[in-house]
Every structure is written in structure tokens, then in C-alpha cells.
GROMACS .gro file of C-alpha atoms in nm:
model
  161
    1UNK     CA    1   2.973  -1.639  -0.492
    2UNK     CA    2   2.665  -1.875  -0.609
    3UNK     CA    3   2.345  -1.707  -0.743
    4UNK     CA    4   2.178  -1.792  -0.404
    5UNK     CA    5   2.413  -1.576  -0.229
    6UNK     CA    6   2.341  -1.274  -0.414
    7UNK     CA    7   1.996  -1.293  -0.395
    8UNK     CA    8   1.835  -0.978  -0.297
    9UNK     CA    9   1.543  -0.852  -0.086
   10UNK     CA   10   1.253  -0.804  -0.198
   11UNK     CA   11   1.297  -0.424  -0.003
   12UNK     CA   12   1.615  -0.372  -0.248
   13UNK     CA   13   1.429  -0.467  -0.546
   14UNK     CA   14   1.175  -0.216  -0.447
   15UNK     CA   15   1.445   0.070  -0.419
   16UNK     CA   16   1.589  -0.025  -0.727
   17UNK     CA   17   1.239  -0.095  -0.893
   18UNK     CA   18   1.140   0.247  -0.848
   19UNK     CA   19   1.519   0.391  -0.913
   20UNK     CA   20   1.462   0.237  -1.287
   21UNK     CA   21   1.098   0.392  -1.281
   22UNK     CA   22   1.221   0.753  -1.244
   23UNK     CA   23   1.275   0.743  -1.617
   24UNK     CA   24   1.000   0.488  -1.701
   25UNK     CA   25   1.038   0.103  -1.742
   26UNK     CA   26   0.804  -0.234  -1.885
   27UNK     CA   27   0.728  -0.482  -1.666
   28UNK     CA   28   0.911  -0.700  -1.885
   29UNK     CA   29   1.212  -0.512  -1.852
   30UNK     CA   30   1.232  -0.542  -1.477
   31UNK     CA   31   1.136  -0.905  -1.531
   32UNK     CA   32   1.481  -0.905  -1.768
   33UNK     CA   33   1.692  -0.706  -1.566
   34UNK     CA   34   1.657  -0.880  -1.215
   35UNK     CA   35   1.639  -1.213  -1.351
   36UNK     CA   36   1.959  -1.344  -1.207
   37UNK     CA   37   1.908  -1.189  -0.885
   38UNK     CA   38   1.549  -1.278  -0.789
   39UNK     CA   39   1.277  -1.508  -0.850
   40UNK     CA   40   0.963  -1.429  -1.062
   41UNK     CA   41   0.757  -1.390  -0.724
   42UNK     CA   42   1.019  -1.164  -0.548
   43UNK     CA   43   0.984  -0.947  -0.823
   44UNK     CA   44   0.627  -0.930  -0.856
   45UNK     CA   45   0.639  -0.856  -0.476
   46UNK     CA   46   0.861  -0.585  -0.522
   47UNK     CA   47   0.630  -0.443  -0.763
   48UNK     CA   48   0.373  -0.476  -0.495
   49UNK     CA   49   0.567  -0.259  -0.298
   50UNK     CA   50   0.728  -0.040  -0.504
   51UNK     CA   51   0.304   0.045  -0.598
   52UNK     CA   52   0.272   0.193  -0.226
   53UNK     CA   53   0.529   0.424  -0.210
   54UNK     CA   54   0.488   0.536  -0.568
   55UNK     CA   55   0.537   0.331  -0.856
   56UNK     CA   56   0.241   0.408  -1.070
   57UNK     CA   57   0.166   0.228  -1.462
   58UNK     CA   58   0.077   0.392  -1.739
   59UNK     CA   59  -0.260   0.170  -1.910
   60UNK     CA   60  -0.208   0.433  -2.225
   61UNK     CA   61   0.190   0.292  -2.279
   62UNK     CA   62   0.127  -0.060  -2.208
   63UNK     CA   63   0.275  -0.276  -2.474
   64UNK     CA   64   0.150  -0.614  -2.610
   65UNK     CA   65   0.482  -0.764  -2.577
   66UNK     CA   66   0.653  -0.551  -2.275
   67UNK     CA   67   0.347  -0.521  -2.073
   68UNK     CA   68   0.279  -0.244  -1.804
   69UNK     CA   69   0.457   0.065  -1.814
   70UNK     CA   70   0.556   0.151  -1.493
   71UNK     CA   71   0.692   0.568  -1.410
   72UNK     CA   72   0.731   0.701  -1.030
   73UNK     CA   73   0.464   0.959  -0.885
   74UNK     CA   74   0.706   1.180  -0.741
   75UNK     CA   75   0.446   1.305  -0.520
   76UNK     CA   76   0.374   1.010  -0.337
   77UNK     CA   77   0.755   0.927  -0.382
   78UNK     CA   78   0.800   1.229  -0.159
   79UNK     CA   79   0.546   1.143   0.081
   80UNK     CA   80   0.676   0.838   0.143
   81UNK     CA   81   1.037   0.954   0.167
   82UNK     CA   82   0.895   1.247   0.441
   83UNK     CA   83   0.731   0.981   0.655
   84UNK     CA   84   1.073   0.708   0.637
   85UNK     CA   85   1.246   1.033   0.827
   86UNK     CA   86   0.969   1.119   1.068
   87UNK     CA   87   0.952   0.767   1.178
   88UNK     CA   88   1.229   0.676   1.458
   89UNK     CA   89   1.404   0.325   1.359
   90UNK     CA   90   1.647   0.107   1.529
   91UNK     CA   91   1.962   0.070   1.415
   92UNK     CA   92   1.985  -0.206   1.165
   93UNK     CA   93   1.608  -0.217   1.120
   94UNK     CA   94   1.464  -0.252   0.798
   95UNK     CA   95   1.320   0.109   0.720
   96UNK     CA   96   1.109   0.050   0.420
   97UNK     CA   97   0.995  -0.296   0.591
   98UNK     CA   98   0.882  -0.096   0.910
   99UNK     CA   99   0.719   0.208   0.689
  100UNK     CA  100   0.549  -0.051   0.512
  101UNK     CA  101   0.393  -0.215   0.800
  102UNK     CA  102   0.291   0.111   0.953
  103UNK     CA  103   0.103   0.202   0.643
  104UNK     CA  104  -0.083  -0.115   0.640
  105UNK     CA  105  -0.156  -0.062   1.036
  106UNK     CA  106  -0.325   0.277   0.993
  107UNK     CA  107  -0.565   0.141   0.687
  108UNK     CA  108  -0.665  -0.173   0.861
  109UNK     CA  109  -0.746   0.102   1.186
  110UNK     CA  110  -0.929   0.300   0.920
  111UNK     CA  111  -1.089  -0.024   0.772
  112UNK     CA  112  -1.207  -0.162   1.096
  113UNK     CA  113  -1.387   0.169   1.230
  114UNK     CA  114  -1.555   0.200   0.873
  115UNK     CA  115  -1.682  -0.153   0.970
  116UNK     CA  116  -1.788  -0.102   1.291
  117UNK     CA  117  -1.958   0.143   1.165
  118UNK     CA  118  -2.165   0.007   0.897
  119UNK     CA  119  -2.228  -0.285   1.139
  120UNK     CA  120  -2.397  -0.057   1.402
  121UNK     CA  121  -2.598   0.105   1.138
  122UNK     CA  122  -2.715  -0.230   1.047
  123UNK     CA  123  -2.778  -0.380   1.409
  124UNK     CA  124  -3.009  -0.077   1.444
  125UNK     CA  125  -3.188  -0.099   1.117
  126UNK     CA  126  -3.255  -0.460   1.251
  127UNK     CA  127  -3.350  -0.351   1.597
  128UNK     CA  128  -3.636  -0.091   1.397
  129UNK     CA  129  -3.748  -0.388   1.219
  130UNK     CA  130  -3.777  -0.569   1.524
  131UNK     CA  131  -3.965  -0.266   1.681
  132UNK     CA  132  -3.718  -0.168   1.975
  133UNK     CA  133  -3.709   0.237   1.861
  134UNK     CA  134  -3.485   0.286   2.195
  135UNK     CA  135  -3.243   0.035   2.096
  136UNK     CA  136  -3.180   0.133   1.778
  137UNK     CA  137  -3.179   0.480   1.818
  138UNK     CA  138  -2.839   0.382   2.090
  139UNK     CA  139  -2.712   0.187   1.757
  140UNK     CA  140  -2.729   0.432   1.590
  141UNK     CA  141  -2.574   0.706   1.786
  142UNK     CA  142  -2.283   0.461   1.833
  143UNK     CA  143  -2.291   0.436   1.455
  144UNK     CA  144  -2.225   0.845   1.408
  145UNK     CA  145  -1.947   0.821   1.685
  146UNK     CA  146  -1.781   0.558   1.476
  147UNK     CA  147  -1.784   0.681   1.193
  148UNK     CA  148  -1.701   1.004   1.287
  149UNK     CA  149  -1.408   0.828   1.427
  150UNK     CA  150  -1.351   0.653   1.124
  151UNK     CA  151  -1.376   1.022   0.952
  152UNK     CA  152  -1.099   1.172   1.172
  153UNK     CA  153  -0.854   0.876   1.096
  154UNK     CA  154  -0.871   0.912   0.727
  155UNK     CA  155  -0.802   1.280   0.720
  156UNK     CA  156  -0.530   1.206   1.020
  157UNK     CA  157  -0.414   0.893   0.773
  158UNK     CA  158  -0.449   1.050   0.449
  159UNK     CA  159  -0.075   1.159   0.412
  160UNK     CA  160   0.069   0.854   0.497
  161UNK     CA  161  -0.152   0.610   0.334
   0.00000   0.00000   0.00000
């Protein structure tokens, strides 16, 4: 087998990323230990990853020479973990992968009615300035309904995000 062959994903780093974390690990040390397995950038990625579903660092541990100290929240572990088995998959499909991508779906829904609803606020501020009362008063109703959407999607998103 060559060293390209046994290569792995950056969703298997993850896993085993926050396996090693259960007991606390460096940076450094993850750096070390999947050296011959993955590149520099596949690891940092996995970090990345790992950081979502509950790898958390430690700034009061961090060492000059090992860098961040990395432990798992097992809260957010367990979140995570509840969420992977309330989710229906394919067969074959990459569960973490899929999880991951749902997460990032319900915060950009979350970011976009936040913005929607700071940009009505605005429009009507402008249409005040501009002296159309009416018209911003309508902006600024539509502002309330958004962000009262925007409201009931964080709560609704808070457990999974």
C-alpha cells in the first residue's frame, strides 16, 4: 500500500480527532500523530470540524511549544451524536458530512432572516428620513415579522447548532 492509498478523510480524522480529545490532546500532538496519514490542511480541517460537534481548547493549558489544548465538551458531543440518529441517511452516505451540512443550512437560514431584518429596519429609517411616515412604518412592521421569524429559528435551531 503507498501513503496515498491510506490517506484518510478529513470526516475520519474528525472521529478520531475528537476520540484522542476525550482524554485531552496538543495541537501538536495531532499534528504528530496523523502525520503519515494526512496533510497539514486535512488536519487543520478536521480540527475545523471536530470544533462543531465538540472539540473545545483550553487557552489556560496552551503550551508554547505544543500549542492549543484541545478536550471534548461532552455536552455538545451528545448533541451532536442525538441529532446524527434523528437524521434519516442513505445507505453509504457520509453521516457526519450530511450532519455537517445541515448545521451550516439552519445558521445561514438563521443568518439571512437576522439580515433581512436589520435591512428592513434600515430601509425604513431611510424612508423617515426621506419623510414617507407610511412607508416606513410598512418597513418596519415587515422588520418585527422578520425578526420575529428570525427569533423562532434560533430557539427552533438552538439544539442543533
Amino acid at each position: 500500500m503507498t501513503a496515498l492509498s491510506t490517506r484518510l478523510s478529513v470526516t475520519d480524522l474528525s472521529h478520531r480527532i475528537l476520540e484522542m480529545a476525550t482524554t485531552g490532546v496538543y495541537r501538536e500532538s495531532l499534528f504528530d500523530t496523523f502525520k503519515p496519514v494526512a496533510t497539514k490542511r486535512q488536519i487543520r480541517d478536521a480540527i475545523a470540524l471536530a470544533k462543531q460537534v465538540g472539540l473545545r481548547s483550553d487557552p489556560t493549558l496552551r503550551d508554547v511549544d505544543l500549542g492549543t489544548y484541545y478536550h471534548v465538551d461532552h455536552e455538545a458531543l451528545q448533541s451532536f451524536q442525538t441529532t446524527a440518529q434523528s437524521v434519516s441517511f442513505e445507505a453509504g452516505e457520509d453521516v457526519s458530512a450530511r450532519i455537517l451540512e445541515l448545521t451550516q443550512t439552519l445558521q445561514t437560514m438563521v443568518r439571512v432572516a437576522s439580515g433581512v431584518a436589520i435591512a428592513l429596519l434600515l430601509v425604513g429609517a431611510l424612508c423617515i428620513l426621506q419623510g414617507h411616515i407610511e412607508t416606513a412604518a410598512v418597513f418596519w412592521s415587515s422588520a418585527l415579522c422578520a425578526a420575529g421569524i428570525w427569533g423562532i429559528q434560533k430557539q427552533m435551531a438552538k439544539p442543533f447548532v
